[in-house]
Tab-separated table of C-alpha atoms in Angstrom:
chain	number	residue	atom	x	y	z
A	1	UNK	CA	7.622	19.593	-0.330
A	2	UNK	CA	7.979	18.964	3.130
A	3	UNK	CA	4.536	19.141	4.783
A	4	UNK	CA	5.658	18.031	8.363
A	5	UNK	CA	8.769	18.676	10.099
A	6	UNK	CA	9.155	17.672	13.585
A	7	UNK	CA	12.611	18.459	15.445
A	8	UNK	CA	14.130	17.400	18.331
A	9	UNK	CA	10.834	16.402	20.060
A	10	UNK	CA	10.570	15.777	23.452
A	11	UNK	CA	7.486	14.652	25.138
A	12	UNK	CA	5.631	12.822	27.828
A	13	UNK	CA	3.552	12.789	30.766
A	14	UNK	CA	3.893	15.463	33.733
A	15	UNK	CA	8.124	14.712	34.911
A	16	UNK	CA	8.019	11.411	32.816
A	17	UNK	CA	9.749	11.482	29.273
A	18	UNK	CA	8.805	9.192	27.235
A	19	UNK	CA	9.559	10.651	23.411
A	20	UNK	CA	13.336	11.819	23.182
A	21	UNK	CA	14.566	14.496	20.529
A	22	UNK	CA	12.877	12.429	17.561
A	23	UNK	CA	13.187	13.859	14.251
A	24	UNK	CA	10.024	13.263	11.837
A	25	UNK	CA	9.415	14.189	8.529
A	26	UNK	CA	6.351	13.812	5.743
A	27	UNK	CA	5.923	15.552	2.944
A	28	UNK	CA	2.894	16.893	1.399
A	29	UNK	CA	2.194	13.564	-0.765
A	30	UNK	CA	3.268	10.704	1.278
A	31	UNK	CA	2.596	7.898	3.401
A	32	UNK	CA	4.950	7.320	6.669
A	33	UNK	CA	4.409	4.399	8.976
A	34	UNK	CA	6.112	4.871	12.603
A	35	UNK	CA	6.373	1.320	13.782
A	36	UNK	CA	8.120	-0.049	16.896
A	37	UNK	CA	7.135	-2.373	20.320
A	38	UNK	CA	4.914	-1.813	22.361
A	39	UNK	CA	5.928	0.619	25.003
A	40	UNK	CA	8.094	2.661	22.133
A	41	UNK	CA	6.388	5.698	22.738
A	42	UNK	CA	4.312	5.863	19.068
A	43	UNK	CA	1.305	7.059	20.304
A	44	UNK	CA	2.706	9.862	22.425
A	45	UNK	CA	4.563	10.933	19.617
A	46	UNK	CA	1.442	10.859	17.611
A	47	UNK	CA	-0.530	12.785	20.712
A	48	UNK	CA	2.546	16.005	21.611
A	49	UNK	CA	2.396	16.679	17.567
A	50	UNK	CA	-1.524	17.206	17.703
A	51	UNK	CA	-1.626	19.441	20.615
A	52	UNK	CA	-2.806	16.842	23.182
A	53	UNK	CA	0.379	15.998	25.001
A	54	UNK	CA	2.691	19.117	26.476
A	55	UNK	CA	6.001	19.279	24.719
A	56	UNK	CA	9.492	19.494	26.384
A	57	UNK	CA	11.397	20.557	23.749
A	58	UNK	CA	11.264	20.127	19.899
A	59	UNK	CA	9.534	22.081	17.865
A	60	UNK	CA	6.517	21.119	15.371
A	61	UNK	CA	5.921	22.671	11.839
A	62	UNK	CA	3.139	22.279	9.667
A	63	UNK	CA	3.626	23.918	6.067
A	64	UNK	CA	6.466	26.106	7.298
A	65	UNK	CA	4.298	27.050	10.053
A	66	UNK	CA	4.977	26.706	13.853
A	67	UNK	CA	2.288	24.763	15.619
A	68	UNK	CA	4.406	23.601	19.081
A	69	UNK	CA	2.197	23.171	21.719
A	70	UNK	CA	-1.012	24.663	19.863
A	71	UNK	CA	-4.235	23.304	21.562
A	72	UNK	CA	-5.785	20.118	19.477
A	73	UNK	CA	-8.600	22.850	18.164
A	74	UNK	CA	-5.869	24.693	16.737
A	75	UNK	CA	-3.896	22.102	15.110
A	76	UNK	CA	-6.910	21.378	13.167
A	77	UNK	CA	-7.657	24.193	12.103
A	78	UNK	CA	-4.244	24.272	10.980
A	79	UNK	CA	-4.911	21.377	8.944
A	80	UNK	CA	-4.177	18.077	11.009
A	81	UNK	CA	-6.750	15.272	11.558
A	82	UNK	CA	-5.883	12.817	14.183
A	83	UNK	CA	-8.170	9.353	14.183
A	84	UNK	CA	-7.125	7.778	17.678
A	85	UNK	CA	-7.112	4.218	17.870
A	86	UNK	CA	-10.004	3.816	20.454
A	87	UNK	CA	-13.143	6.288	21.732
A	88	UNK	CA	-12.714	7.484	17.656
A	89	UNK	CA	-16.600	7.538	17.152
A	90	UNK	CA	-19.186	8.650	19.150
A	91	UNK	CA	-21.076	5.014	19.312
A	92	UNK	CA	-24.619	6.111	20.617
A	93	UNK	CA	-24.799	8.633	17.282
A	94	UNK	CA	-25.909	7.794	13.688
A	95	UNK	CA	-22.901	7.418	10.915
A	96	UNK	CA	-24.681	10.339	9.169
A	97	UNK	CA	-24.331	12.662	13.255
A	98	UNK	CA	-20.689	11.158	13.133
A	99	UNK	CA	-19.802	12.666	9.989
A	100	UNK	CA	-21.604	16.206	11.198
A	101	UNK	CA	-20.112	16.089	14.300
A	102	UNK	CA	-16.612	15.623	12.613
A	103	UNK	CA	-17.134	19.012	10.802
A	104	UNK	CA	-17.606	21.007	14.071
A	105	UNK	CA	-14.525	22.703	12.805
A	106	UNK	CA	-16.386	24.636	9.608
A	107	UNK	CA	-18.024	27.902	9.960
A	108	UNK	CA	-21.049	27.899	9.624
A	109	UNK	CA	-21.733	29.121	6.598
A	110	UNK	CA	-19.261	26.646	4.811
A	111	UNK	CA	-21.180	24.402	6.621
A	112	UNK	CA	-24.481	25.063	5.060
A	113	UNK	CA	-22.997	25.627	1.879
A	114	UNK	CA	-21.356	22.228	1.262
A	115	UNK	CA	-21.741	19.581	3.913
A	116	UNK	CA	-24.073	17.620	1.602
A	117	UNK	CA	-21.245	17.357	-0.625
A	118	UNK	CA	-18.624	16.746	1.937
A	119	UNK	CA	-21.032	13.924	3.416
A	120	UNK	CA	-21.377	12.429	-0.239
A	121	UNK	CA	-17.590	12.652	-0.695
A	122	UNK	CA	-17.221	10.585	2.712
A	123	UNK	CA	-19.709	7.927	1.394
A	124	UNK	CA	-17.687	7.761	-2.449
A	125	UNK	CA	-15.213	6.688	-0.201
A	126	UNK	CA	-16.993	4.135	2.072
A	127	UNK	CA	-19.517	3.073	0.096
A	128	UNK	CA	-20.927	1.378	2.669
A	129	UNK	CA	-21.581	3.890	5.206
A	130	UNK	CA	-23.739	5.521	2.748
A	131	UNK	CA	-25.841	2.236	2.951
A	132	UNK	CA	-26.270	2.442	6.529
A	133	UNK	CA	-26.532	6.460	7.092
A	134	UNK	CA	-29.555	5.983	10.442
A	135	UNK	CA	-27.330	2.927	11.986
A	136	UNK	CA	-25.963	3.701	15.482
A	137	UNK	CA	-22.001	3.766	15.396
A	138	UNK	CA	-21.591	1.516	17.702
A	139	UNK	CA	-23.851	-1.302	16.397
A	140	UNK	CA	-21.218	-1.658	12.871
A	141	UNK	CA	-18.425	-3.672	12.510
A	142	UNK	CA	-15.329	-2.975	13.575
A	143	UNK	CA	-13.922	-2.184	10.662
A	144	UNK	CA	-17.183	-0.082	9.479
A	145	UNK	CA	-16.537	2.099	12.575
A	146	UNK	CA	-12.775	2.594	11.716
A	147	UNK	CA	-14.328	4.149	8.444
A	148	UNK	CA	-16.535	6.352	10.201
A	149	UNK	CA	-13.718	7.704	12.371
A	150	UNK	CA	-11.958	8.450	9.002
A	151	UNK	CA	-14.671	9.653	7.232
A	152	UNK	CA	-15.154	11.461	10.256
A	153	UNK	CA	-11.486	13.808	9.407
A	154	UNK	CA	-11.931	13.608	6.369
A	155	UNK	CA	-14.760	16.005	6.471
A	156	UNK	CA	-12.287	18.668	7.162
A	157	UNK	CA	-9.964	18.045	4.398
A	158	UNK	CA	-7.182	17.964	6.305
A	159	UNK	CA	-4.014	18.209	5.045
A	160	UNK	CA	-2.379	15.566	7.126
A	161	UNK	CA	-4.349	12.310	8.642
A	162	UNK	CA	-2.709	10.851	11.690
A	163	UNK	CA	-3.874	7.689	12.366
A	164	UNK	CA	-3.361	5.549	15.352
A	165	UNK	CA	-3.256	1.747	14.789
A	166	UNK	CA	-5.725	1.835	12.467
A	167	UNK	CA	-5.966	-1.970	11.866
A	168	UNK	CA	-6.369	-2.952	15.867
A	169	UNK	CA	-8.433	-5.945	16.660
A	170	UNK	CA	-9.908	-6.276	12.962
A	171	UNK	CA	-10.170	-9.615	11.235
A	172	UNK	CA	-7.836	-10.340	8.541
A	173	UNK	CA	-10.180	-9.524	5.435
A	174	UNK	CA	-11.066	-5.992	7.082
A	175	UNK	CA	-7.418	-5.301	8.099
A	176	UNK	CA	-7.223	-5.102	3.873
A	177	UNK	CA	-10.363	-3.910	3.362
A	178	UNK	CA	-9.287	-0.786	6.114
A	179	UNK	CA	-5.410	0.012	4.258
A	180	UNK	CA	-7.000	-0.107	0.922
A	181	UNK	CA	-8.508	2.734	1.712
A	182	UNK	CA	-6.000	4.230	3.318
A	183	UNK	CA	-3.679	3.925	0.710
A	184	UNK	CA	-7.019	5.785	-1.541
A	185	UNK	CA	-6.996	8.617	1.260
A	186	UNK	CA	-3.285	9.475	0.153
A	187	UNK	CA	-3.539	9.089	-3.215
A	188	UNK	CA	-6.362	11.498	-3.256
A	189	UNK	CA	-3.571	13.687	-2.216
A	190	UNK	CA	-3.912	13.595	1.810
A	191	UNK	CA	-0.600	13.021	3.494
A	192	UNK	CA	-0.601	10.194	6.112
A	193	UNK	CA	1.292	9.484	9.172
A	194	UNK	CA	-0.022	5.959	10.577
A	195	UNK	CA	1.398	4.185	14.161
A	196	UNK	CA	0.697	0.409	13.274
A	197	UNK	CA	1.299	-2.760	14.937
A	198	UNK	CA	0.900	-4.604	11.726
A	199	UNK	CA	4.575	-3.808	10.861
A	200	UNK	CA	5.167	-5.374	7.619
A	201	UNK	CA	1.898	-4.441	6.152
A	202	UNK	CA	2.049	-0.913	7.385
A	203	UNK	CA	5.986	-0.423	5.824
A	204	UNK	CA	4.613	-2.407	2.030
A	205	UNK	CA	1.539	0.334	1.825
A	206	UNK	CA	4.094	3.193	2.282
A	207	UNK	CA	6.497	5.433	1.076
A	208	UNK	CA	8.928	5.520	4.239
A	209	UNK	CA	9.114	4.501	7.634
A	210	UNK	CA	10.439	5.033	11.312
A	211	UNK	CA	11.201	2.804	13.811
A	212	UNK	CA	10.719	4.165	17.115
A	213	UNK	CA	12.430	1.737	19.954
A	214	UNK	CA	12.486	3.184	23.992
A	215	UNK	CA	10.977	6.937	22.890
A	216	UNK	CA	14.150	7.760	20.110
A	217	UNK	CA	14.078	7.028	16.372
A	218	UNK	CA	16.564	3.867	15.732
A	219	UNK	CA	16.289	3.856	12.183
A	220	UNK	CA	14.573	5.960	8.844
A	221	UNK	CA	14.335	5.086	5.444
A	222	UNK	CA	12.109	3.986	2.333
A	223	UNK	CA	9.938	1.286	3.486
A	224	UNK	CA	11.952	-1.239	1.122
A	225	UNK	CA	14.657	-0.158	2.425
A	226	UNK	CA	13.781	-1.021	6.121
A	227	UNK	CA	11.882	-4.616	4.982
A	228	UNK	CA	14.890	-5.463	3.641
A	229	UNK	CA	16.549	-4.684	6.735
A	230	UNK	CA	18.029	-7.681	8.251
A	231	UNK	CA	18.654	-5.875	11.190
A	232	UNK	CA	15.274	-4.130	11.435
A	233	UNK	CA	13.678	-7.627	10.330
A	234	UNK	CA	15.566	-9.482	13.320
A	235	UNK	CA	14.755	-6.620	16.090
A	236	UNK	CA	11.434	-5.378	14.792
A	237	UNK	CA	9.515	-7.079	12.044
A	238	UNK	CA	10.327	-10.848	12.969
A	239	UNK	CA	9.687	-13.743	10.748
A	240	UNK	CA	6.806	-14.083	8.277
């Protein structure tokens, strides 16, 4: 079932277009990696579907609901987590104020009722955020603090995670450590739509991929279908 259905988008920044009439889909139990060069216009496709960019044209549904141009607020309320690649945690908080402040979105009555268990479900996931619950944000690793900006959404159960670049700057044992438990996050059964430099490695951990090249969407497929791409290899992915 298709989960996420964006149309014709087009997006940018005041007269400036940068995204032009892409077509996007992910359904409700998948992983889809957008990759690209820099300058492709990933992460403003990433910002117009969660509210935080003004959109042109295009239209955005989420569950066979319309959410164009919807404030950020709303969008997650309407079930969409986005995890930015930088400013994603609040660095002067603790991991455990992290994780409550990524809940603002409960009532408050579902928030007394089960944040213990939403906090404990968070730390089943990253075990070692539990360890560490008083620790300033911004004193973990890198790759510690890309789990607190997921565990972060993930408090909200969304229905879609959007990451963006989720594997930036890490060394190369986190940059496993991180997609392992990504790929956990959507076999849990939470949908993901990830922007990642790491081409290759973002296209082997999922199910399809897009390849977005000066703001349009070149090519779509199964992730084996575009690794074994030679064109996408020679334009895109490069030598190993």
């Amino acid at each position: 079932m298709t989960l996420l259905d964006v149309s014709g988008l087009e997006s940018g920044y005041g007269d400036l277009m940068v995204v032009h009439d892409v077509d996007l889909e992910v359904e409700s139990d998948e992983m889809v990696a957008i990759i690209g060069p820099n300058g492709a216009g990933k992460s403003t496709l990433l910002k117009s579907i969660v509210g935080l960019l003004n959109i042109k044209s295009g239209s955005v549904t989420l569950d066979g609901k319309d959410v164009t141009g919807l404030p950020p607020e709303e969008v997650i309320y309407e079930g969409i987590c986005h995890v930015p690649q930088t400013e994603n945690i609040f660095p002067n908080l603790t991991v455990l104020e992290n994780l409550k402040m990524g809940a603002w979105a409960l009532s408050e009555s579902d928030l007394d009722a089960d944040f213990d268990d939403r906090v404990q479900q968070v730390y089943d996931r990253f075990p070692v955020l539990e360890e560490r619950p008083d620790q300033k944000a911004g004193t973990l690793s890198g790759g510690q603090q890309q789990m607190v900006a997921m565990g972060a959404a993930l408090m909200l159960d969304p229905d879609l995670l959007i990451l963006d670049e989720p594997s930036a700057g890490l060394a190369p044992q986190l940059v496993d450590e991180v997609f392992e438990k990504i790929v956990d996050i959507n076999e849990s059964g939470t949908a993901i739509l990830m922007v990642e430099q790491n081409a290759r490695r973002a296209l082997r951990e999922s199910d399809r991929g897009v390849v977005l090249d000066q703001g349009e969407d070149r090519f779509e497929g199964t992730a084996e279908s575009l690794l074994d791409s030679d064109e996408v290899t020679e334009l895109y992915l490069g030598t190993q």
